[in-house]
Rosetta silent file (secondary structure, phi, psi, omega in degrees, C-alpha in Angstrom):
SEQUENCE: MFPQRFVLQVVGTTARLGRRFCWCCLLCFAAFLDAQKLIDEALEKLEYNQVQMPDFARKASGATIVHSKTSASFRNTKGILYWAGLPLLHSMKSPEVLLEPANQPGNCWSFAGSQGHVFIKLPKAIFPRAVTLEHISVRVSPGENISSAPKDFAVYGMKAENEEQGLFLGEFTYMAAEHPFETFQLKNERSDSIQYVKLEVLSNWGHPQYTCVYRLRVHGDAVPTEEDSAWHSAGNNRVH
SCORE:     score description
SCORE:     0.000 S_00000001
   1 L     0.000 -152.227 -175.176    0.824   12.232   -8.633 S_00000001
   2 L   -93.963  141.322  176.527    1.148   12.888  -12.409 S_00000001
   3 L   -64.804  153.790 -176.060    4.168   11.679  -14.411 S_00000001
   4 H   -61.037  -35.984 -177.389    6.465   14.363  -15.854 S_00000001
   5 H   -60.818  -42.333  179.957    5.651   13.317  -19.380 S_00000001
   6 H   -63.437  -42.780  178.952    1.963   14.013  -18.822 S_00000001
   7 H   -60.862  -45.262  179.410    2.619   17.430  -17.372 S_00000001
   8 H   -64.078  -33.057  175.546    4.828   18.390  -20.300 S_00000001
   9 H   -64.139  -43.224 -177.625    2.063   17.246  -22.748 S_00000001
  10 H   -64.918  -42.339  179.082   -0.471   19.481  -21.004 S_00000001
  11 H   -63.113  -44.532 -177.588    1.952   22.476  -21.119 S_00000001
  12 H   -67.061  -39.951 -179.024    2.765   21.887  -24.779 S_00000001
  13 H   -66.070  -45.648  179.945   -0.819   21.516  -25.865 S_00000001
  14 H   -65.057  -35.269  179.293   -2.037   24.621  -24.056 S_00000001
  15 H   -64.565  -34.825  178.906    0.856   26.655  -25.409 S_00000001
  16 H   -70.498  -25.911 -175.557   -0.180   25.872  -28.958 S_00000001
  17 L   -86.897   -2.140  178.133   -3.752   27.027  -28.308 S_00000001
  18 L   123.385  145.707 -174.745   -2.660   30.491  -27.237 S_00000001
  19 H   -62.724  -43.382 -174.967   -0.988   32.294  -24.352 S_00000001
  20 H   -66.204  -42.052 -178.010   -4.129   33.448  -22.625 S_00000001
  21 H   -67.060  -33.779 -179.242   -5.757   30.019  -22.820 S_00000001
  22 H   -62.892  -44.584  179.125   -2.448   28.457  -21.741 S_00000001
  23 H   -64.636  -37.725  178.217   -2.318   30.473  -18.543 S_00000001
  24 H   -64.671  -41.203 -179.021   -5.934   29.678  -17.700 S_00000001
  25 H   -67.667  -40.306  179.870   -5.317   25.989  -18.183 S_00000001
  26 H   -66.075  -36.896  177.321   -2.166   26.025  -16.156 S_00000001
  27 H   -64.851  -44.428  177.763   -3.889   27.851  -13.307 S_00000001
  28 H   -61.300  -43.054 -179.503   -6.733   25.321  -13.397 S_00000001
  29 H   -63.707  -39.666  178.772   -4.228   22.459  -13.490 S_00000001
  30 H   -67.528  -38.336  176.284   -2.344   23.898  -10.482 S_00000001
  31 H   -62.609  -39.347  178.443   -5.617   24.275   -8.576 S_00000001
  32 H   -63.564  -43.714  178.735   -6.420   20.660   -9.366 S_00000001
  33 H   -59.988  -43.804  177.484   -3.000   19.558   -8.088 S_00000001
  34 H   -61.126  -42.981  177.165   -3.590   21.520   -4.842 S_00000001
  35 H   -61.507  -43.351  178.899   -6.990   19.871   -4.443 S_00000001
  36 H   -60.395  -39.537  178.798   -5.455   16.431   -5.022 S_00000001
  37 H   -61.197  -44.907  179.675   -2.871   17.171   -2.330 S_00000001
  38 H   -63.418  -37.614  177.714   -5.631   18.082    0.125 S_00000001
  39 H   -60.989  -47.889 -177.248   -7.491   14.877   -0.778 S_00000001
  40 H   -62.667  -37.511 -179.155   -4.357   12.807   -0.185 S_00000001
  41 H   -72.647  -36.803  177.274   -3.709   14.433    3.161 S_00000001
  42 H   -65.116  -41.110  176.833   -7.359   13.892    4.215 S_00000001
  43 H   -63.612  -40.359  178.422   -7.133   10.197    3.237 S_00000001
  44 H   -65.109  -37.568  177.051   -3.958    9.804    5.197 S_00000001
  45 H   -68.080  -39.215 -179.632   -5.547   11.377    8.299 S_00000001
  46 H   -65.343  -38.806 -177.700   -8.621    9.176    7.887 S_00000001
  47 H   -67.496  -39.658  178.098   -6.514    6.032    7.607 S_00000001
  48 H   -62.592  -40.709 -178.814   -4.609    6.982   10.800 S_00000001
  49 H   -67.381  -29.136  177.809   -7.866    7.561   12.637 S_00000001
  50 H   -64.263  -43.345 -172.965   -9.086    4.122   11.575 S_00000001
  51 H  -109.230  -21.414 -179.696   -6.136    2.268   13.003 S_00000001
  52 L    60.961   30.009  177.901   -4.455    4.795   15.317 S_00000001
  53 L  -143.465  141.704  177.959   -1.005    3.607   14.260 S_00000001
  54 L   -66.880  149.739  177.819    1.433    5.033   11.666 S_00000001
  55 L  -107.212  118.404  179.374    1.836    3.057    8.444 S_00000001
  56 L   -92.632    3.826 -179.662    5.459    2.381    7.395 S_00000001
  57 L  -109.061   38.245  177.275    4.435    0.614    4.168 S_00000001
  58 L   -99.349  130.844  178.317    3.336    3.747    2.313 S_00000001
  59 H   -58.157  -40.400 -178.494    4.834    4.486   -1.095 S_00000001
  60 H   -61.696  -23.880  179.025    4.595    8.217   -0.281 S_00000001
  61 H   -92.861   -3.828  176.330    6.842    7.626    2.719 S_00000001
  62 L   113.881   -1.810  177.618    9.474    5.758    0.771 S_00000001
  63 L   -65.256  146.419  178.719    8.329    2.081    0.966 S_00000001
  64 E  -140.753  159.421  175.761    9.155    0.054   -2.125 S_00000001
  65 E   -94.095  136.945  170.028    8.487   -3.431   -3.542 S_00000001
  66 L   -90.268   95.243 -169.741   11.355   -5.792   -4.043 S_00000001
  67 H   -64.457  -33.605  179.165   10.177   -7.254   -7.333 S_00000001
  68 H   -62.635  -23.160 -177.036   12.834   -9.910   -7.529 S_00000001
  69 H  -111.807   14.579 -178.506   11.475  -11.499   -4.371 S_00000001
  70 L  -113.479  143.437  177.341    7.784  -11.044   -5.218 S_00000001
  71 L   -58.801  151.407  178.952    5.374  -13.410   -6.985 S_00000001
  72 L   -66.430  143.154  178.160    4.561  -12.687  -10.600 S_00000001
  73 L   -74.692  149.279 -178.759    1.439  -10.617  -11.181 S_00000001
  74 L   -75.467  135.012 -179.312   -1.647  -12.329  -12.650 S_00000001
  75 L  -111.941  119.363  177.154   -2.275  -11.587  -16.345 S_00000001
  76 L   -78.734  118.919 -176.290   -5.856  -11.776  -17.483 S_00000001
  77 L  -106.936   10.296 -177.254   -5.909  -13.537  -20.869 S_00000001
  78 L  -110.562   24.370  179.171   -9.720  -13.693  -21.332 S_00000001
  79 L    90.234 -178.382 -174.593  -10.363  -10.115  -22.274 S_00000001
  80 L   -83.999  131.662  176.120  -11.463   -7.126  -20.339 S_00000001
  81 E   -98.121  138.786 -178.878  -13.804   -7.663  -17.398 S_00000001
  82 E  -119.666  149.108  169.059  -16.313   -4.842  -16.628 S_00000001
  83 E  -146.251  124.808 -176.661  -18.294   -3.820  -13.635 S_00000001
  84 L    52.179   37.793  177.553  -20.617   -0.783  -13.608 S_00000001
  85 L    80.199    0.098 -175.001  -18.940    0.323  -16.856 S_00000001
  86 E  -108.358  138.369  177.296  -15.484    0.300  -15.332 S_00000001
  87 E   -72.001  137.090  178.816  -12.727   -2.129  -16.538 S_00000001
  88 E  -124.632  135.100  175.224  -11.472   -4.661  -14.002 S_00000001
  89 L    53.200   33.062 -179.839   -8.346   -6.786  -14.321 S_00000001
  90 L   -82.048  -10.866  178.210   -7.816   -5.800  -17.913 S_00000001
  91 L  -156.121  165.981 -179.486   -4.080   -5.615  -17.481 S_00000001
  92 L   -67.174  131.475  173.369   -1.469   -6.581  -14.867 S_00000001
  93 L   -96.186  133.866  176.006   -1.418   -4.330  -11.760 S_00000001
  94 L   -69.048  151.102  176.710    1.979   -3.763  -10.161 S_00000001
  95 H   -68.372   -4.848  174.670    2.301   -4.825   -6.565 S_00000001
  96 H   -59.938  -25.760 -177.833    3.067   -1.122   -5.908 S_00000001
  97 H   -63.645  -21.904  177.587   -0.699   -0.594   -5.496 S_00000001
  98 H   -64.432  -19.421 -174.023   -0.400   -2.333   -2.117 S_00000001
  99 H  -100.514    7.308 -174.882    1.492    0.702   -0.863 S_00000001
 100 L  -124.914  152.346 -171.077   -1.077    3.316   -1.878 S_00000001
 101 L   -77.146  -18.311 -176.673   -4.356    4.416   -0.252 S_00000001
 102 L   -62.220  131.420 -174.945   -6.673    4.190   -3.280 S_00000001
 103 L  -142.302   82.153  178.119   -9.108    1.360   -2.677 S_00000001
 104 L  -131.047  160.503 -174.377  -11.742    0.888   -5.349 S_00000001
 105 L   -51.359  131.482  177.819  -12.854   -2.330   -7.225 S_00000001
 106 L    89.313  -14.986 -178.265  -10.140   -3.690   -9.418 S_00000001
 107 L   -87.321   60.475 -176.889   -7.330   -1.460   -8.085 S_00000001
 108 L  -135.262  165.887  174.316   -5.497   -4.393   -6.424 S_00000001
 109 E   -93.924  126.113  176.488   -2.427   -6.570   -6.999 S_00000001
 110 E  -117.471  146.247  173.206   -3.369  -10.051   -8.115 S_00000001
 111 E  -133.523  159.369 -174.163   -1.321  -13.200   -8.558 S_00000001
 112 E   -69.310  141.066  176.447   -2.268  -16.528  -10.012 S_00000001
 113 L    79.670 -157.179 -174.854   -3.811  -19.181   -7.723 S_00000001
 114 L  -112.383   -1.689 -174.509   -4.288  -19.000   -3.989 S_00000001
 115 L  -130.864  131.826 -179.788   -0.667  -18.826   -2.786 S_00000001
 116 E  -169.736  176.401  179.036    1.796  -15.976   -3.414 S_00000001
 117 E  -154.222  157.197  179.595    4.001  -13.470   -1.619 S_00000001
 118 E  -134.906  141.694 -172.848    5.181   -9.923   -1.743 S_00000001
 119 E  -117.901  119.699 -167.883    8.436   -8.517   -0.362 S_00000001
 120 E  -122.859  130.941  170.745    8.419   -4.877    0.869 S_00000001
 121 E   -92.734  121.538  176.839   11.328   -2.592    1.849 S_00000001
 122 E   -81.138  156.627 -177.065   10.284   -0.118    4.472 S_00000001
 123 E   -69.803  -17.899 -179.528   11.708    3.425    4.407 S_00000001
 124 E  -155.152  162.970  178.687   13.385    2.939    7.812 S_00000001
 125 E   -72.393  141.955 -178.623   14.087    0.217   10.371 S_00000001
 126 E  -139.312  159.553  164.048   11.195   -0.334   12.810 S_00000001
 127 E   -92.578  111.922 -173.288   10.204   -2.496   15.759 S_00000001
 128 E   -70.995  144.489 -179.498    7.112   -4.188   14.229 S_00000001
 129 E  -123.670  -43.449 -174.031    3.882   -4.184   16.161 S_00000001
 130 E  -159.642  167.499  171.218    1.005   -5.023   13.791 S_00000001
 131 E  -134.173  151.375  174.906   -0.119   -5.239   10.136 S_00000001
 132 E  -120.780  126.107 -179.767   -3.419   -4.248    8.576 S_00000001
 133 E  -105.299  140.180 -179.393   -4.817   -6.130    5.579 S_00000001
 134 E  -132.581  149.533  173.647   -7.500   -4.499    3.351 S_00000001
 135 L  -143.839  166.635  174.358   -9.944   -5.567    0.683 S_00000001
 136 L   -72.759  152.975  177.844  -13.005   -3.871   -0.806 S_00000001
 137 L   -64.728  147.667  178.669  -16.289   -4.317    0.999 S_00000001
 138 H   -60.875  -27.759 -178.517  -18.537   -7.142   -0.174 S_00000001
 139 H   -67.846  -23.994 -178.617  -21.214   -4.458   -0.784 S_00000001
 140 H  -110.780    2.736  179.694  -19.220   -2.830   -3.613 S_00000001
 141 L   -80.414  140.474  177.121  -17.647   -5.953   -5.031 S_00000001
 142 H   -56.138  119.742 -175.926  -18.946   -7.175   -8.421 S_00000001
 143 H    72.496   11.598 -175.675  -21.686   -9.691   -7.674 S_00000001
 144 H    54.003   40.484 -176.970  -21.047   -9.236   -3.960 S_00000001
 145 L  -122.824  120.965  178.889  -18.292  -11.782   -4.348 S_00000001
 146 L  -123.558   35.980 -178.391  -14.901  -11.435   -2.592 S_00000001
 147 L   -66.801  -15.419  178.796  -13.707  -15.002   -3.014 S_00000001
 148 L   -84.749    1.159 -179.947  -10.425  -13.639   -4.379 S_00000001
 149 L   -75.100  148.008  174.843   -9.547  -12.035   -1.014 S_00000001
 150 E   -58.496  148.912  177.530   -6.730  -13.530    1.027 S_00000001
 151 L  -114.881  -79.962  176.709   -7.737  -15.922    3.779 S_00000001
 152 E   -92.964  137.337  178.984   -4.798  -17.439    5.622 S_00000001
 153 E  -150.919  160.991  178.403   -1.457  -15.567    5.551 S_00000001
 154 E  -127.528  155.496  179.085    1.871  -15.311    7.337 S_00000001
 155 E  -125.723  138.032  177.092    4.176  -12.367    7.968 S_00000001
 156 E  -128.285  150.271  177.346    7.943  -12.381    8.180 S_00000001
 157 E  -124.614  140.210 -177.466   10.422   -9.572    9.057 S_00000001
 158 E  -131.875  148.841  173.669   13.996   -9.251    7.836 S_00000001
 159 L   -84.686  -32.370 -176.845   16.854   -6.888    8.619 S_00000001
 160 L  -131.794  157.563 -176.937   18.395   -7.320    5.155 S_00000001
 161 L   -67.412  -28.107 -176.350   17.133   -8.192    1.685 S_00000001
 162 L   -84.093    1.195  178.635   19.322  -11.246    1.383 S_00000001
 163 L   -68.547  133.444 -175.428   17.860  -13.030    4.425 S_00000001
 164 L   -71.199  -53.643 -176.754   16.247  -16.292    3.340 S_00000001
 165 L  -109.735  -45.193 -179.852   13.453  -16.701    5.871 S_00000001
 166 L    83.725 -169.110 -176.432   13.621  -13.925    8.455 S_00000001
 167 E   -91.610  122.381  177.792   11.813  -13.547   11.728 S_00000001
 168 E   -66.903  121.485 -179.481    8.383  -15.250   11.891 S_00000001
 169 E  -105.747   -5.076  174.940    5.853  -12.615   13.006 S_00000001
 170 E   137.715  157.034  175.207    2.732  -14.676   12.910 S_00000001
 171 E  -121.018  133.920 -169.504    0.145  -16.579   10.922 S_00000001
 172 E  -139.186  168.376  172.868   -3.417  -15.239   10.746 S_00000001
 173 E  -121.749  120.352 -175.995   -6.799  -15.624    9.141 S_00000001
 174 L   -89.802  110.912 -178.449   -8.326  -12.606    7.391 S_00000001
 175 L   -88.854   75.070 -172.869  -12.155  -12.467    7.702 S_00000001
 176 L   -63.529  -31.589 -178.879  -12.611  -10.261    4.628 S_00000001
 177 L   -71.453  -21.147  179.977  -16.414  -10.600    4.425 S_00000001
 178 L   -98.203  -29.849 -177.424  -16.740   -9.215    7.961 S_00000001
 179 L  -135.467  106.868  175.907  -13.928   -6.604    7.960 S_00000001
 180 L   -57.022  -33.560  168.483  -12.868   -4.746    4.841 S_00000001
 181 E  -132.014  137.210 -176.853   -9.758   -3.853    6.792 S_00000001
 182 E  -137.891  135.696 -177.246   -8.476   -5.831    9.740 S_00000001
 183 E  -104.591  138.061 -176.343   -5.484   -5.296   12.033 S_00000001
 184 E  -124.501  123.749  176.825   -3.443   -8.145   13.386 S_00000001
 185 E   -74.696  128.514 -178.398   -1.074   -7.880   16.366 S_00000001
 186 L   -73.407  148.725 -173.228    2.247   -9.532   15.574 S_00000001
 187 L   -79.143  -29.374 -176.787    3.339  -12.389   17.793 S_00000001
 188 L  -115.127   36.908 -177.176    6.947  -11.350   18.100 S_00000001
 189 L   -58.579  140.635  175.753    6.465   -7.562   18.285 S_00000001
 190 L    64.443    6.593  176.042    9.447   -5.484   19.450 S_00000001
 191 L   -67.056  -36.293  178.696   11.685   -8.600   19.615 S_00000001
 192 L  -159.704  161.104 -179.943   14.014   -7.186   17.061 S_00000001
 193 L   -87.446  153.659 -178.816   14.129   -4.403   14.457 S_00000001
 194 E  -137.334  159.732  166.838   13.372   -5.079   10.819 S_00000001
 195 E  -132.588    1.597  177.014   13.376   -3.082    7.512 S_00000001
 196 E  -132.165  142.062  178.451   11.872   -5.650    5.168 S_00000001
 197 E  -126.728  136.190  174.626    8.502   -7.386    5.382 S_00000001
 198 E  -115.894  121.490  172.769    7.306  -10.477    3.561 S_00000001
 199 E  -100.399  118.039  178.853    3.584  -11.096    3.280 S_00000001
 200 E  -111.410  110.510  179.387    2.965  -14.728    2.337 S_00000001
 201 E   -82.485  126.351 -177.200   -0.587  -15.538    1.305 S_00000001
 202 L   -98.148  -26.808 -178.893   -1.404  -19.198    2.060 S_00000001
 203 L  -164.393  163.583  173.015   -4.990  -19.393    0.780 S_00000001
 204 E  -122.447 -172.388 -173.951   -7.909  -17.335   -0.481 S_00000001
 205 L   -92.279   25.265  168.232  -11.692  -17.536    0.006 S_00000001
 206 L   119.842   -5.245 -179.048  -12.281  -19.889   -2.909 S_00000001
 207 L   -68.938  129.669 -173.986  -11.457  -18.113   -6.167 S_00000001
 208 L   -79.642  -17.878 -174.318   -9.964  -20.766   -8.548 S_00000001
 209 L  -101.420  -45.561 -170.051   -7.883  -18.417  -10.766 S_00000001
 210 E  -153.385  165.801  174.155   -6.311  -15.660   -8.713 S_00000001
 211 E  -120.893  139.106  178.612   -5.988  -13.816   -5.389 S_00000001
 212 E  -113.692  130.649  176.027   -6.279  -10.071   -5.016 S_00000001
 213 E  -116.271  122.170 -179.711   -4.538   -7.982   -2.298 S_00000001
 214 L   -87.138  -43.046 -173.411   -5.639   -4.366   -2.052 S_00000001
 215 E  -158.780  140.975  168.797   -3.548   -2.882    0.692 S_00000001
 216 E  -129.565  128.170  176.296   -1.034   -3.906    3.354 S_00000001
 217 E  -113.194  141.912  178.779   -0.104   -1.527    6.136 S_00000001
 218 E  -118.815  126.599 -177.015    2.810   -2.194    8.497 S_00000001
 219 E  -115.431  148.478  177.418    2.747   -0.624   11.966 S_00000001
 220 E   173.379 -162.329  178.478    5.436   -0.282   14.555 S_00000001
 221 E  -117.863  128.074  179.817    7.903    2.065   16.216 S_00000001
 222 E   -63.558  138.145  176.271   10.787    3.596   14.320 S_00000001
 223 L   -71.888  125.446 -179.407   14.234    2.608   15.448 S_00000001
 224 L   -60.484  138.233  178.414   15.952    5.781   16.778 S_00000001
 225 L   -94.019  175.096  179.130   18.746    7.038   14.636 S_00000001
 226 H   -62.571  -38.039  176.453   21.991    8.663   15.714 S_00000001
 227 H   -59.760  -44.341 -178.864   20.452   12.068   14.907 S_00000001
 228 H   -62.720  -45.040  179.674   17.444   11.275   17.077 S_00000001
 229 H   -58.724  -45.645 -179.875   19.735   10.221   19.955 S_00000001
 230 H   -61.425  -45.693  178.575   21.850   13.389   19.602 S_00000001
 231 H   -61.479  -41.417 -177.895   18.734   15.630   19.565 S_00000001
 232 H   -68.718  -37.319  178.621   17.305   13.893   22.587 S_00000001
 233 H   -67.565  -40.020  177.671   20.592   14.206   24.469 S_00000001
 234 H   -62.439  -37.951 -179.893   20.869   17.876   23.575 S_00000001
 235 H   -67.197  -38.462 -178.781   17.355   18.487   24.828 S_00000001
 236 H   -68.345  -28.539 -176.968   18.085   16.806   28.147 S_00000001
 237 H   -85.091   -7.164  177.465   21.226   19.020   28.591 S_00000001
 238 L   -66.247  149.507  177.685   19.339   22.250   28.165 S_00000001
 239 L   -88.642  124.954 -178.859   18.986   24.451   31.216 S_00000001
 240 L  -100.769    0.000    0.000   15.276   24.765   32.146 S_00000001
């Protein structure tokens, strides 16, 4: 949503313009926030319907990037690139964009070259089942070129942040031109629980400068907590 500083600026500006105008602006702003919330909820439902599995790598659910174990972001030093009047790759994008549903041209995390990795902490421990990789459709890409999309990649799962390699969950090829989003079943699913995921990109589809990753979803089954076990036990002990 909107940062606190921005909200305070809106409130301060409207207050200076008069009380009546201030209240009108605040009501409109509140309505906009409500509409944005409805849009976010609709996007979340649409995403679930596409894959039919919950995503544990959502920023809104508590997933975070471990920046110290993630490749450096690509910095464009040749000026602002434009497509359809919109700036693309004019500044470094944080890998946090991988954890958010917005998927429009340029709203991706890029790293230099064709090999890089990102390390994600999930909000809870899970038994991993699959991952979904996303890129924009070739139809909406500038020049209908998606050579910066990942091609070959590997996935690893870890219980703790300090694990060096972790559990190998599979190596795959992402056919970005055929599938804007593609789901891959992990080879060692349910073998052990994890709370960290490492996406290691091994190659892209030919771009010489950088690789762009738009979205990574992580699917699986949440590891039951002690509270879950206690609630389940209490339910079984009820008199029916």
